[in-house]
Tab-separated table of C-alpha atoms and ligand atoms in Angstrom:
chain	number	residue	atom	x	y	z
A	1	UNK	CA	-7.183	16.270	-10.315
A	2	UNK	CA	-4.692	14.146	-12.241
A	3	UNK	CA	-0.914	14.161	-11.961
A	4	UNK	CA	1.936	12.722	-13.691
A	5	UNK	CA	3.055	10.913	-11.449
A	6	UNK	CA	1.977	7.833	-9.049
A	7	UNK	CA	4.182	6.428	-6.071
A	8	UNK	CA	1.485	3.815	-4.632
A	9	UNK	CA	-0.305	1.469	-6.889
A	10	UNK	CA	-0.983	-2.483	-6.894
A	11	UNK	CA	-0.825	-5.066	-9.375
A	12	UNK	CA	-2.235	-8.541	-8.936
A	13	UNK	CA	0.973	-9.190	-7.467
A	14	UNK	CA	-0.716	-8.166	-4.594
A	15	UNK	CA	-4.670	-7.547	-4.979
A	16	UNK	CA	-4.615	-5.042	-7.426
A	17	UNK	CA	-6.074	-5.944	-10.569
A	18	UNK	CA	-4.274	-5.371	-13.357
A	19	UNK	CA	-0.788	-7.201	-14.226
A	20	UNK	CA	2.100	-5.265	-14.175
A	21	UNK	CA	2.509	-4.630	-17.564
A	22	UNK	CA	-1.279	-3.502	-17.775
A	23	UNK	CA	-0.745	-1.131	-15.523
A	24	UNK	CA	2.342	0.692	-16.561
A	25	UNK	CA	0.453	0.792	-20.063
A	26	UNK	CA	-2.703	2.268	-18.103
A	27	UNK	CA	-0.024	4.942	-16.997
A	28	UNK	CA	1.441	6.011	-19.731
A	29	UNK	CA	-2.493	5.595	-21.168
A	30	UNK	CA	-3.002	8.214	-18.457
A	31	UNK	CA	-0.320	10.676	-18.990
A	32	UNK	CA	1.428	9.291	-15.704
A	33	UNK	CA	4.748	9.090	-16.325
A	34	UNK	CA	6.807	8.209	-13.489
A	35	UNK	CA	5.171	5.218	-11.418
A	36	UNK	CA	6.483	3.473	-8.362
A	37	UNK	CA	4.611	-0.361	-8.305
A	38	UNK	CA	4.571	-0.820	-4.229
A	39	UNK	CA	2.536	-4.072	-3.843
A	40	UNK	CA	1.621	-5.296	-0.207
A	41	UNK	CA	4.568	-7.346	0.968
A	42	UNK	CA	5.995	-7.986	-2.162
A	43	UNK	CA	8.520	-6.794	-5.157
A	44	UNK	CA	7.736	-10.593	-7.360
A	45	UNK	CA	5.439	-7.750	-10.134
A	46	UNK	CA	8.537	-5.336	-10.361
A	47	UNK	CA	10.848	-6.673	-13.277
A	48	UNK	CA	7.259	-6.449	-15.159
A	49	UNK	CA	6.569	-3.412	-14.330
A	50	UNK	CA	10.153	-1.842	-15.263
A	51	UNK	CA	10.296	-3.969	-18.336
A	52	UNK	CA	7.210	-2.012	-19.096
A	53	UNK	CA	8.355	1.079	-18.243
A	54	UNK	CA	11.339	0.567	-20.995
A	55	UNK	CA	8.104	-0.101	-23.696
A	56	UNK	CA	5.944	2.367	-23.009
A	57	UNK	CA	8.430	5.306	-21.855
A	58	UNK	CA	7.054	5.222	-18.346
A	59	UNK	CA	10.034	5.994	-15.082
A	60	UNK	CA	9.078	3.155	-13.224
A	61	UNK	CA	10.680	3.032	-9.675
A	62	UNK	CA	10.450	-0.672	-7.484
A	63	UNK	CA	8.841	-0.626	-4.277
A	64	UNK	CA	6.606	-2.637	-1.867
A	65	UNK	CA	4.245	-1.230	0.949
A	66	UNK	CA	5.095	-3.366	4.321
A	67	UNK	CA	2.032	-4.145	6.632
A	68	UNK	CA	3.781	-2.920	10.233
A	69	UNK	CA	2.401	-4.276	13.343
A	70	UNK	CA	0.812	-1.616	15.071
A	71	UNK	CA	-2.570	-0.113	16.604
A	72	UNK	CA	-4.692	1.537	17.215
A	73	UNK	CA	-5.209	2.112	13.257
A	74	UNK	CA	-2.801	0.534	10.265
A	75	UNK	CA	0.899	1.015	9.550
A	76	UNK	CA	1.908	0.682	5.963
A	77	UNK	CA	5.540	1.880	4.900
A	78	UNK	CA	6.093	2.046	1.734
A	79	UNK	CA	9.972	1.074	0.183
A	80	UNK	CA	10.876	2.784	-2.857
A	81	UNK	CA	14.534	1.987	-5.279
A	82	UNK	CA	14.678	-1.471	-3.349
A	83	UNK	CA	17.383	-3.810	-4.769
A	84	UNK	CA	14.539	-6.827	-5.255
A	85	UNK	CA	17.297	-9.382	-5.306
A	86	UNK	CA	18.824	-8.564	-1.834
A	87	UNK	CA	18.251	-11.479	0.165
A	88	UNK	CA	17.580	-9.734	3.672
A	89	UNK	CA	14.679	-8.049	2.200
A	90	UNK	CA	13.454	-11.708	0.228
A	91	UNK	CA	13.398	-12.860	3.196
A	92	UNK	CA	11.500	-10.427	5.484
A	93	UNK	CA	9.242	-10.471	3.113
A	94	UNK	CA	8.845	-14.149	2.649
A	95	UNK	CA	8.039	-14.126	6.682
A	96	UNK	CA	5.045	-11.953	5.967
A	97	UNK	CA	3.816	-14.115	2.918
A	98	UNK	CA	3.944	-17.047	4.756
A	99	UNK	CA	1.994	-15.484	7.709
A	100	UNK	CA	-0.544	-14.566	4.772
A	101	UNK	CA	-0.873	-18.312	3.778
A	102	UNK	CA	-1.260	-19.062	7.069
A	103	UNK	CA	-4.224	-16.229	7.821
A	104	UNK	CA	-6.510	-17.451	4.588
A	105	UNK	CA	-7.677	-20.638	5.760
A	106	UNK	CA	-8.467	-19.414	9.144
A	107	UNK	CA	-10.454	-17.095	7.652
A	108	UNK	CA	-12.766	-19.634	5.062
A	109	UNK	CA	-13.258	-21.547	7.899
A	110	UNK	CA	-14.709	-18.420	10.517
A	111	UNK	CA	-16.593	-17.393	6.847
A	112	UNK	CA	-18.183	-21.302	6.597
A	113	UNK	CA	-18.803	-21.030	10.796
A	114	UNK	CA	-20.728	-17.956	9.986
A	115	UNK	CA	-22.833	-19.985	7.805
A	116	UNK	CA	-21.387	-18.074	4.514
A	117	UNK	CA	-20.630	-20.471	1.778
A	118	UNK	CA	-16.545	-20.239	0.597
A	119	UNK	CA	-13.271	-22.074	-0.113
A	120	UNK	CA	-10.082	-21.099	-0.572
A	121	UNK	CA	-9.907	-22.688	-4.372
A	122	UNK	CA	-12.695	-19.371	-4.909
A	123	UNK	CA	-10.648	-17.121	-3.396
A	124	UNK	CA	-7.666	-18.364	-5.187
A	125	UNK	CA	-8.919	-18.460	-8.269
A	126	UNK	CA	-9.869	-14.517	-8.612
A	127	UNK	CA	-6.308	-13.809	-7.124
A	128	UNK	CA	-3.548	-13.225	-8.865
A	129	UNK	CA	-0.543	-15.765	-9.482
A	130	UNK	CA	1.256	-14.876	-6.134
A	131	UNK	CA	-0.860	-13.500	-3.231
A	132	UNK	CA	-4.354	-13.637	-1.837
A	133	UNK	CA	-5.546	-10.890	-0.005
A	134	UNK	CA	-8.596	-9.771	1.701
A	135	UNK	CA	-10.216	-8.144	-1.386
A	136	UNK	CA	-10.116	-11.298	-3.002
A	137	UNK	CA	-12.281	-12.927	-0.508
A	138	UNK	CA	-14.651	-9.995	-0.578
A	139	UNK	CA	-14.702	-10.421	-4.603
A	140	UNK	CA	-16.094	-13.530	-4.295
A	141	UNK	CA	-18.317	-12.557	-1.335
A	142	UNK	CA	-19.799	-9.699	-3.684
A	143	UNK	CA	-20.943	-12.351	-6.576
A	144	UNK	CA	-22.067	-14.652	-4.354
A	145	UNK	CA	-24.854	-11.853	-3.170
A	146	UNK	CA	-23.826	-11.944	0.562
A	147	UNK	CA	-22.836	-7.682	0.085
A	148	UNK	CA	-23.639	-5.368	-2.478
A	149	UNK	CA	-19.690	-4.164	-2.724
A	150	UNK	CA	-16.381	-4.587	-1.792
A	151	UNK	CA	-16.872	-2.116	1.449
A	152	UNK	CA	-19.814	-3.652	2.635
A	153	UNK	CA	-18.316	-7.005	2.632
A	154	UNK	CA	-15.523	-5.656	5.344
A	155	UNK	CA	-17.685	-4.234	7.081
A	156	UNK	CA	-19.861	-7.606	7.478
A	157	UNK	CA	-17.280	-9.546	7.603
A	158	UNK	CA	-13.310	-8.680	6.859
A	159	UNK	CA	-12.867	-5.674	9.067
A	160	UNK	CA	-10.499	-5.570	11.813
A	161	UNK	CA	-13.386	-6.081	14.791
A	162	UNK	CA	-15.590	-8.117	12.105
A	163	UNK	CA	-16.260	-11.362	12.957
A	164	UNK	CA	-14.213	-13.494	9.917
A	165	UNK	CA	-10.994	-10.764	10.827
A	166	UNK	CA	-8.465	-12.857	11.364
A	167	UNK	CA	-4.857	-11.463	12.468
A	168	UNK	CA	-2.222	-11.977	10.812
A	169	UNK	CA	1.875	-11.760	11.721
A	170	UNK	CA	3.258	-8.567	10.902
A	171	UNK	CA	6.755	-7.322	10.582
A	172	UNK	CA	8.037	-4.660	13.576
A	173	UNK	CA	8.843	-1.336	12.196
A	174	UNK	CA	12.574	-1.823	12.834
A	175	UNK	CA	13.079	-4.702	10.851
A	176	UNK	CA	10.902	-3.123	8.182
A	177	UNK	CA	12.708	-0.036	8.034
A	178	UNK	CA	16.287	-2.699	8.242
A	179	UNK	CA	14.955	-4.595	5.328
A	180	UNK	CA	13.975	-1.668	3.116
A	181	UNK	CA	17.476	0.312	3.939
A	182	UNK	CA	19.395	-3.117	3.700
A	183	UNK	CA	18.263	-3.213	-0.101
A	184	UNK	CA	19.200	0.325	-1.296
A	185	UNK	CA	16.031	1.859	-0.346
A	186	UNK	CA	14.379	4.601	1.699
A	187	UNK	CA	11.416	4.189	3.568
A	188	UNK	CA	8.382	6.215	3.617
A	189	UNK	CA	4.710	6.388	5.679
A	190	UNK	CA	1.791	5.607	3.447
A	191	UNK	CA	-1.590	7.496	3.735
A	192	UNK	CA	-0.712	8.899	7.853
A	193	UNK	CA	-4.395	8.923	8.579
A	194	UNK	CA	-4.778	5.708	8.616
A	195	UNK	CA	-3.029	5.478	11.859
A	196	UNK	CA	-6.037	7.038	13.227
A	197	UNK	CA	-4.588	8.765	16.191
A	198	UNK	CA	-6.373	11.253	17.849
A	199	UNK	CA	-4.628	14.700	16.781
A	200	UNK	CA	-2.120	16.397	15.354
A	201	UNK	CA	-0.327	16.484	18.539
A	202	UNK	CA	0.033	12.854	18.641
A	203	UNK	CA	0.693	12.685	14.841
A	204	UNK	CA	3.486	15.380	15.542
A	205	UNK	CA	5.118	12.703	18.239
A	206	UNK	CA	4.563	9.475	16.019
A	207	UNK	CA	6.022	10.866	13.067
A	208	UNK	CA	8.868	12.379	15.545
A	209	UNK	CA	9.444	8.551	16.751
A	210	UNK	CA	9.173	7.029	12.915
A	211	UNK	CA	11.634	9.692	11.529
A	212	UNK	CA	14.030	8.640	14.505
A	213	UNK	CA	13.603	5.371	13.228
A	214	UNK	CA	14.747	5.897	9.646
A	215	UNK	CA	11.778	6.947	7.609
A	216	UNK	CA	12.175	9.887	5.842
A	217	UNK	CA	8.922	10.520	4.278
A	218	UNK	CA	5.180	11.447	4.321
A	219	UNK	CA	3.119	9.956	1.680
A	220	UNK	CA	0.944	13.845	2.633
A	221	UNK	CA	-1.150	13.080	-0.263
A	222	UNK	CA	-3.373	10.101	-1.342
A	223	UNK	CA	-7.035	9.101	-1.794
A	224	UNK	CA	-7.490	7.963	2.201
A	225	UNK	CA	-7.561	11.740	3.144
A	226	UNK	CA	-9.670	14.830	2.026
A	227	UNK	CA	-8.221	17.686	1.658
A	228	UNK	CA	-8.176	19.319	4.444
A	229	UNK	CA	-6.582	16.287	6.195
A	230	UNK	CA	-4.097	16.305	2.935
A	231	UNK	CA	-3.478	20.063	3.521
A	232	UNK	CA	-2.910	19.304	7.743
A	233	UNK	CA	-0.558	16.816	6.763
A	234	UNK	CA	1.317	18.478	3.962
A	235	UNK	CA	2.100	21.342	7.127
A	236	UNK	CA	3.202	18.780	9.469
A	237	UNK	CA	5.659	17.248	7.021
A	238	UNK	CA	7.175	20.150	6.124
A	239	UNK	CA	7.376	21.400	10.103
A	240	UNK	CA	8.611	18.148	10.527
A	241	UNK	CA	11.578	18.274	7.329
A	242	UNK	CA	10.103	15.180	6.279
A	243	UNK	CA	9.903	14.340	2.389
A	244	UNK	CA	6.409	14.761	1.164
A	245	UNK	CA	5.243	12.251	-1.442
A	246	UNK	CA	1.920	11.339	-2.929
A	247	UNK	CA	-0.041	8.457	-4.193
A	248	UNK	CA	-3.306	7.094	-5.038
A	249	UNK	CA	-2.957	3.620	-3.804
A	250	UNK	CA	-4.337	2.403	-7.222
A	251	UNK	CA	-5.847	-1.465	-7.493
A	252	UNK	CA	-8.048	-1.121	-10.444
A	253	UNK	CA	-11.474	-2.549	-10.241
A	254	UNK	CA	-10.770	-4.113	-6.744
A	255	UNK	CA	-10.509	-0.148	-5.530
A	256	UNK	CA	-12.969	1.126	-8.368
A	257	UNK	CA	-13.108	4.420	-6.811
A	258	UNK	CA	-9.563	5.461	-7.002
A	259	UNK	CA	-7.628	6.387	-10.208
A	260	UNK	CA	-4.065	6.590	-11.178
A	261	UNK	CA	-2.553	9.747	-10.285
A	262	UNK	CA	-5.359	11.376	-7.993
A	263	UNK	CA	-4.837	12.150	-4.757
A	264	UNK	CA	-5.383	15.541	-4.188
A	265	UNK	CA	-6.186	19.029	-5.622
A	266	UNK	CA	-3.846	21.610	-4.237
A	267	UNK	CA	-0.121	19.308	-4.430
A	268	UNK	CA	2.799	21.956	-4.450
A	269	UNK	CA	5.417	19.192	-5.102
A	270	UNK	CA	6.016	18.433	-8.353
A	271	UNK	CA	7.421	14.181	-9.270
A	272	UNK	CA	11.251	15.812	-9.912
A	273	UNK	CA	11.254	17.360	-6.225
A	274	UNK	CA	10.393	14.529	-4.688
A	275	UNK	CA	13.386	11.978	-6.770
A	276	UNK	CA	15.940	14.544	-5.542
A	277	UNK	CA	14.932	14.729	-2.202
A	278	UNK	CA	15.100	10.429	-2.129
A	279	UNK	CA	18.075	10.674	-3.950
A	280	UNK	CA	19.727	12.927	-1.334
A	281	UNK	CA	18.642	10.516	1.682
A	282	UNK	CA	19.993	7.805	-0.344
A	283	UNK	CA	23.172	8.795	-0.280
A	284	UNK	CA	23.235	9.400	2.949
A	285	UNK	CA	21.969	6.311	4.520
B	301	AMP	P1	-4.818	-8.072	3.510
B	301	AMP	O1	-3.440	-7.576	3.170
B	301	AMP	O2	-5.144	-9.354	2.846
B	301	AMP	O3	-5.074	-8.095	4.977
B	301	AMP	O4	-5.838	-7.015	2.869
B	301	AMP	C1	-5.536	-5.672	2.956
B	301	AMP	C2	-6.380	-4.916	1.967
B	301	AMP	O5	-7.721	-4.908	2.407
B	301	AMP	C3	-5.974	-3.444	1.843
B	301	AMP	O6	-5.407	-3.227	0.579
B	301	AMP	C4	-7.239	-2.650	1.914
B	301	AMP	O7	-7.541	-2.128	0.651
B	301	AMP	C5	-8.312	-3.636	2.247
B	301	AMP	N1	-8.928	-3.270	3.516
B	301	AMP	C6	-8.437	-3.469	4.755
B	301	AMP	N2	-9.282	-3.011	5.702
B	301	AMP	C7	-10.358	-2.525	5.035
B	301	AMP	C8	-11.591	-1.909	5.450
B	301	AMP	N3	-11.883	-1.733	6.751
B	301	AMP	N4	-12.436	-1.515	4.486
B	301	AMP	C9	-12.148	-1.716	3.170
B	301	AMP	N5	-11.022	-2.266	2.734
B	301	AMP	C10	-10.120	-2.673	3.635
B	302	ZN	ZN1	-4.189	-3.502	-1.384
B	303	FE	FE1	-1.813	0.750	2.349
B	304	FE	FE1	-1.573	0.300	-0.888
Protein backbone atom coordinates (compact mmCIF):
# COMPACT_ATOMS: atom_id res chain seq x y z
CA UNK A 1 0.00 0.00 0.00
CA UNK A 2 0.91 3.63 -0.66
CA UNK A 3 1.05 6.48 1.83
CA UNK A 4 1.46 10.09 1.80
CA UNK A 5 4.14 10.33 3.32
CA UNK A 6 8.00 9.11 3.12
CA UNK A 7 10.69 9.70 5.97
CA UNK A 8 13.67 7.57 4.31
CA UNK A 9 14.60 8.03 0.74
CA UNK A 10 18.04 8.66 -1.22
CA UNK A 11 19.07 10.86 -3.85
CA UNK A 12 22.31 10.53 -5.77
CA UNK A 13 23.61 12.50 -3.06
CA UNK A 14 24.12 9.33 -1.69
CA UNK A 15 23.38 6.21 -4.11
CA UNK A 16 20.00 6.81 -4.79
CA UNK A 17 19.24 7.57 -8.21
CA UNK A 18 17.38 10.31 -8.82
CA UNK A 19 18.55 14.09 -8.03
CA UNK A 20 16.90 15.79 -5.48
CA UNK A 21 14.68 17.72 -7.34
CA UNK A 22 13.59 14.48 -9.33
CA UNK A 23 12.63 13.01 -6.52
CA UNK A 24 10.54 15.48 -4.66
CA UNK A 25 8.73 15.80 -8.19
CA UNK A 26 8.40 11.82 -8.16
CA UNK A 27 6.61 12.57 -4.73
CA UNK A 28 4.35 14.87 -5.32
CA UNK A 29 3.99 12.62 -8.86
CA UNK A 30 3.04 10.01 -6.26
CA UNK A 31 0.64 11.70 -4.04
CA UNK A 32 3.46 11.76 -1.25
CA UNK A 33 3.34 14.79 0.25
CA UNK A 34 5.51 15.19 3.12
CA UNK A 35 9.12 13.68 2.39
CA UNK A 36 12.15 13.62 4.62
CA UNK A 37 15.51 13.23 2.02
CA UNK A 38 17.91 11.18 4.64
CA UNK A 39 20.93 10.32 2.40
CA UNK A 40 23.78 8.03 3.89
CA UNK A 41 26.15 10.35 5.68
CA UNK A 42 25.17 13.33 4.13
CA UNK A 43 22.67 16.57 4.05
CA UNK A 44 24.90 18.24 0.56
CA UNK A 45 21.06 17.04 -1.64
CA UNK A 46 18.85 18.91 1.03
CA UNK A 47 18.59 22.69 -0.12
CA UNK A 48 17.46 20.76 -3.50
CA UNK A 49 15.22 18.88 -2.16
CA UNK A 50 13.40 21.76 -0.02
CA UNK A 51 13.75 24.13 -2.89
CA UNK A 52 11.66 21.49 -4.52
CA UNK A 53 9.39 21.04 -2.03
CA UNK A 54 8.50 25.02 -2.33
CA UNK A 55 7.75 24.07 -6.42
CA UNK A 56 5.93 21.26 -6.29
CA UNK A 57 3.94 21.76 -2.83
CA UNK A 58 5.73 18.84 -1.27
CA UNK A 59 6.66 19.25 3.10
CA UNK A 60 10.05 18.35 2.70
CA UNK A 61 11.90 17.78 6.08
CA UNK A 62 16.20 17.53 6.01
CA UNK A 63 17.73 14.54 7.27
CA UNK A 64 20.66 12.08 6.80
CA UNK A 65 20.81 8.30 7.87
CA UNK A 66 24.32 7.82 9.88
CA UNK A 67 26.13 4.40 9.32
CA UNK A 68 26.83 3.52 13.36
CA UNK A 69 29.53 1.18 14.14
CA UNK A 70 28.06 -1.79 15.42
CA UNK A 71 27.49 -5.73 15.02
CA UNK A 72 26.35 -8.23 14.80
CA UNK A 73 23.91 -6.72 11.98
CA UNK A 74 23.82 -2.75 10.74
CA UNK A 75 23.06 0.43 12.68
CA UNK A 76 21.59 3.22 10.68
CA UNK A 77 20.04 6.32 12.61
CA UNK A 78 18.34 8.39 10.82
CA UNK A 79 18.44 12.58 11.71
CA UNK A 80 15.46 14.41 10.82
CA UNK A 81 14.98 18.83 11.05
CA UNK A 82 18.94 18.95 11.12
CA UNK A 83 20.29 22.54 10.86
CA UNK A 84 22.67 21.43 7.62
CA UNK A 85 24.88 24.40 8.25
CA UNK A 86 25.87 23.54 11.90
CA UNK A 87 29.39 22.89 11.80
CA UNK A 88 29.59 19.98 14.50
CA UNK A 89 27.39 17.95 12.39
CA UNK A 90 29.61 19.10 8.84
CA UNK A 91 32.07 17.83 10.41
CA UNK A 92 31.07 14.39 11.80
CA UNK A 93 29.93 13.86 8.78
CA UNK A 94 32.91 14.88 6.77
CA UNK A 95 34.87 12.10 9.09
CA UNK A 96 32.61 9.45 7.63
CA UNK A 97 33.00 10.72 3.93
CA UNK A 98 36.46 10.72 4.13
CA UNK A 99 36.54 7.14 5.60
CA UNK A 100 34.29 6.41 2.39
CA UNK A 101 37.07 7.78 0.04
CA UNK A 102 39.33 5.95 1.79
CA UNK A 103 37.23 2.36 1.62
CA UNK A 104 36.70 2.61 -2.48
CA UNK A 105 40.05 2.00 -3.62
CA UNK A 106 40.64 -0.78 -1.28
CA UNK A 107 37.88 -2.26 -2.61
CA UNK A 108 38.82 -1.98 -6.79
CA UNK A 109 41.87 -3.30 -5.88
CA UNK A 110 40.43 -6.77 -3.72
CA UNK A 111 37.73 -6.63 -7.00
CA UNK A 112 41.01 -6.60 -9.67
CA UNK A 113 42.83 -9.40 -7.03
CA UNK A 114 39.75 -11.41 -7.55
CA UNK A 115 40.44 -11.33 -11.13
CA UNK A 116 37.16 -9.01 -11.79
CA UNK A 117 37.91 -6.25 -14.16
CA UNK A 118 37.14 -2.44 -12.41
CA UNK A 119 38.40 1.08 -11.64
CA UNK A 120 37.34 3.57 -9.64
CA UNK A 121 36.86 6.19 -12.79
CA UNK A 122 33.70 3.28 -13.56
CA UNK A 123 32.48 3.44 -10.39
CA UNK A 124 32.70 7.13 -10.31
CA UNK A 125 31.26 7.79 -13.24
CA UNK A 126 27.66 6.05 -12.51
CA UNK A 127 27.78 7.89 -9.04
CA UNK A 128 26.42 10.83 -8.35
CA UNK A 129 28.34 14.30 -7.95
CA UNK A 130 29.22 13.70 -4.19
CA UNK A 131 29.44 10.07 -2.92
CA UNK A 132 30.23 6.60 -4.13
CA UNK A 133 28.73 3.87 -2.51
CA UNK A 134 28.58 0.21 -2.73
CA UNK A 135 25.65 0.07 -5.22
CA UNK A 136 27.60 1.94 -7.51
CA UNK A 137 30.24 -0.62 -7.73
CA UNK A 138 27.64 -3.34 -8.07
CA UNK A 139 26.04 -1.12 -11.05
CA UNK A 140 28.90 -1.48 -12.90
CA UNK A 141 29.50 -5.10 -11.82
CA UNK A 142 25.85 -5.88 -13.22
CA UNK A 143 26.74 -4.48 -16.96
CA UNK A 144 29.83 -5.87 -17.00
CA UNK A 145 27.96 -9.54 -16.77
CA UNK A 146 29.88 -10.67 -13.60
CA UNK A 147 25.93 -10.88 -11.66
CA UNK A 148 22.66 -10.85 -13.02
CA UNK A 149 21.50 -7.93 -10.32
CA UNK A 150 22.33 -5.67 -7.84
CA UNK A 151 21.77 -8.50 -4.92
CA UNK A 152 23.68 -11.02 -6.49
CA UNK A 153 26.60 -8.83 -6.89
CA UNK A 154 26.77 -8.45 -2.79
CA UNK A 155 26.37 -11.50 -2.34
CA UNK A 156 29.50 -12.45 -4.71
CA UNK A 157 31.26 -9.89 -3.82
CA UNK A 158 30.15 -6.59 -1.59
CA UNK A 159 28.61 -8.30 1.39
CA UNK A 160 29.88 -7.90 4.76
CA UNK A 161 31.78 -11.62 4.88
CA UNK A 162 32.23 -11.35 0.88
CA UNK A 163 35.47 -11.37 -0.20
CA UNK A 164 35.84 -7.51 -1.90
CA UNK A 165 33.92 -6.23 1.74
CA UNK A 166 36.01 -3.89 2.83
CA UNK A 167 35.35 -2.01 6.33
CA UNK A 168 34.99 1.11 6.57
CA UNK A 169 35.26 3.83 9.77
CA UNK A 170 32.08 4.42 11.29
CA UNK A 171 30.85 7.00 13.68
CA UNK A 172 30.00 5.65 17.57
CA UNK A 173 26.43 6.04 18.40
CA UNK A 174 27.18 8.82 20.91
CA UNK A 175 28.71 11.12 18.72
CA UNK A 176 26.02 10.33 16.17
CA UNK A 177 23.26 10.94 18.37
CA UNK A 178 25.70 14.46 19.64
CA UNK A 179 25.92 15.50 16.07
CA UNK A 180 22.28 15.03 15.09
CA UNK A 181 20.97 16.79 18.56
CA UNK A 182 23.84 19.46 18.21
CA UNK A 183 22.06 20.60 14.86
CA UNK A 184 18.39 20.93 15.98
CA UNK A 185 17.51 17.45 15.32
CA UNK A 186 16.12 14.25 16.81
CA UNK A 187 17.39 11.02 16.15
CA UNK A 188 15.64 7.98 15.14
CA UNK A 189 16.49 3.92 14.41
CA UNK A 190 16.07 3.01 10.79
CA UNK A 191 14.55 -0.39 9.68
CA UNK A 192 15.35 -2.29 13.62
CA UNK A 193 15.68 -5.61 11.90
CA UNK A 194 18.50 -4.98 10.43
CA UNK A 195 20.29 -5.24 13.65
CA UNK A 196 19.60 -8.81 13.38
CA UNK A 197 19.55 -9.74 16.99
CA UNK A 198 18.19 -12.77 18.03
CA UNK A 199 14.67 -11.84 19.70
CA UNK A 200 12.49 -9.59 20.89
CA UNK A 201 13.98 -9.87 24.22
CA UNK A 202 17.20 -8.57 23.09
CA UNK A 203 15.48 -5.98 20.79
CA UNK A 204 13.49 -4.93 24.02
CA UNK A 205 17.15 -4.26 25.83
CA UNK A 206 18.87 -2.58 22.69
CA UNK A 207 16.21 -0.27 22.08
CA UNK A 208 16.12 0.24 26.11
CA UNK A 209 20.05 1.19 25.79
CA UNK A 210 19.49 3.46 22.38
CA UNK A 211 16.50 5.36 23.95
CA UNK A 212 18.88 6.00 27.05
CA UNK A 213 21.10 7.30 24.63
CA UNK A 214 18.89 9.95 23.05
CA UNK A 215 16.97 8.36 20.25
CA UNK A 216 13.54 8.74 20.42
CA UNK A 217 12.21 6.79 17.61
CA UNK A 218 11.42 3.52 15.74
CA UNK A 219 11.41 3.72 12.07
CA UNK A 220 8.49 0.33 12.94
CA UNK A 221 7.73 0.42 9.37
CA UNK A 222 9.79 0.11 6.11
CA UNK A 223 10.43 -2.27 3.18
CA UNK A 224 13.38 -4.41 5.23
CA UNK A 225 10.55 -6.08 7.32
CA UNK A 226 7.30 -8.08 6.48
CA UNK A 227 4.64 -7.58 8.22
CA UNK A 228 4.58 -9.50 10.81
CA UNK A 229 8.09 -8.26 11.81
CA UNK A 230 6.48 -4.56 11.06
CA UNK A 231 3.49 -5.49 13.31
CA UNK A 232 6.23 -7.05 16.28
CA UNK A 233 7.92 -3.92 16.05
CA UNK A 234 5.10 -1.44 15.90
CA UNK A 235 4.16 -3.34 19.69
CA UNK A 236 7.54 -2.94 20.98
CA UNK A 237 7.69 0.76 20.17
CA UNK A 238 4.72 1.58 21.60
CA UNK A 239 5.58 -0.73 24.97
CA UNK A 240 8.63 0.99 24.74
CA UNK A 241 6.96 5.00 24.37
CA UNK A 242 9.14 5.30 21.54
CA UNK A 243 7.96 7.44 18.39
CA UNK A 244 6.98 5.19 15.59
CA UNK A 245 7.89 6.38 12.10
CA UNK A 246 7.94 4.79 8.70
CA UNK A 247 9.83 4.75 5.51
CA UNK A 248 10.60 3.00 2.41
CA UNK A 249 14.23 3.65 2.11
CA UNK A 250 13.61 4.72 -1.57
CA UNK A 251 16.84 4.81 -4.18
CA UNK A 252 15.09 4.51 -7.43
CA UNK A 253 16.42 2.10 -9.92
CA UNK A 254 19.50 1.27 -7.68
CA UNK A 255 16.65 -0.33 -5.13
CA UNK A 256 14.14 -1.16 -8.09
CA UNK A 257 12.03 -3.07 -5.80
CA UNK A 258 11.04 -0.46 -3.38
CA UNK A 259 8.66 2.51 -4.07
CA UNK A 260 8.02 5.79 -2.50
CA UNK A 261 5.71 5.59 0.27
CA UNK A 262 5.41 1.67 0.80
CA UNK A 263 6.32 0.14 3.66
CA UNK A 264 3.65 -1.59 5.05
CA UNK A 265 -0.10 -2.50 4.94
CA UNK A 266 -1.66 -2.14 8.32
CA UNK A 267 0.26 1.61 9.54
CA UNK A 268 -2.05 3.16 12.34
CA UNK A 269 0.05 6.41 12.39
CA UNK A 270 -0.89 8.83 10.20
CA UNK A 271 2.37 11.68 8.75
CA UNK A 272 0.65 14.59 11.27
CA UNK A 273 1.11 12.18 14.43
CA UNK A 274 4.32 11.52 13.86
CA UNK A 275 5.53 15.76 13.23
CA UNK A 276 3.91 16.38 16.64
CA UNK A 277 5.38 13.76 18.41
CA UNK A 278 9.17 15.12 16.88
CA UNK A 279 8.07 18.38 17.52
CA UNK A 280 7.39 17.65 21.21
CA UNK A 281 10.97 15.90 21.70
CA UNK A 282 12.34 18.85 20.05
CA UNK A 283 11.52 21.05 22.41
CA UNK A 284 12.58 19.21 24.92
CA UNK A 285 16.03 18.29 24.03
P1 LIG B 1 28.00 1.76 1.47
O1 LIG B 1 27.41 2.89 2.27
O2 LIG B 1 28.79 2.23 0.31
O3 LIG B 1 28.74 0.78 2.33
O4 LIG B 1 26.76 0.97 0.83
C1 LIG B 1 25.63 0.77 1.59
C2 LIG B 1 24.49 0.40 0.69
O5 LIG B 1 24.69 -0.91 0.19
C3 LIG B 1 23.15 0.35 1.43
O6 LIG B 1 22.34 1.41 0.99
C4 LIG B 1 22.49 -0.93 1.03
O7 LIG B 1 21.41 -0.65 0.17
C5 LIG B 1 23.51 -1.67 0.22
N1 LIG B 1 23.81 -2.93 0.87
C6 LIG B 1 24.59 -3.14 1.95
N2 LIG B 1 24.65 -4.45 2.27
C7 LIG B 1 23.90 -5.10 1.35
C8 LIG B 1 23.56 -6.48 1.13
N3 LIG B 1 24.05 -7.45 1.92
N4 LIG B 1 22.75 -6.76 0.10
C9 LIG B 1 22.27 -5.77 -0.71
N5 LIG B 1 22.54 -4.48 -0.55
C10 LIG B 1 23.34 -4.12 0.46
ZN1 LIG C 1 21.62 3.50 0.25
FE1 LIG D 1 19.75 2.16 5.94
FE1 LIG E 1 18.56 4.19 3.67
Amino acid sequence: MQFNFDLHTHSNASDGSFTPGDLVKLAAESGVTTLALTDHDTVSGVSEALDAGKHYGVKVIPGTEISIDFSPGTMHICGYYLDMDNPELQAGLNFVQTARRNRNPRIVEKLNALGVDITLEEVKAVAGPDQVGRPHFAKVLVRKGYAKNTQEVFDKYLAKGAPAYMDKARLPLDRAIAMIQGAGGVAVLAHPVTLRLADMDEYRGKIGELKDAGVVGIEVFNSYQNESENQAFFKLAKEMDMIITAGSDFHGDTKPNVKLGCFGENVPVTIDEIIESIQLKRKKV
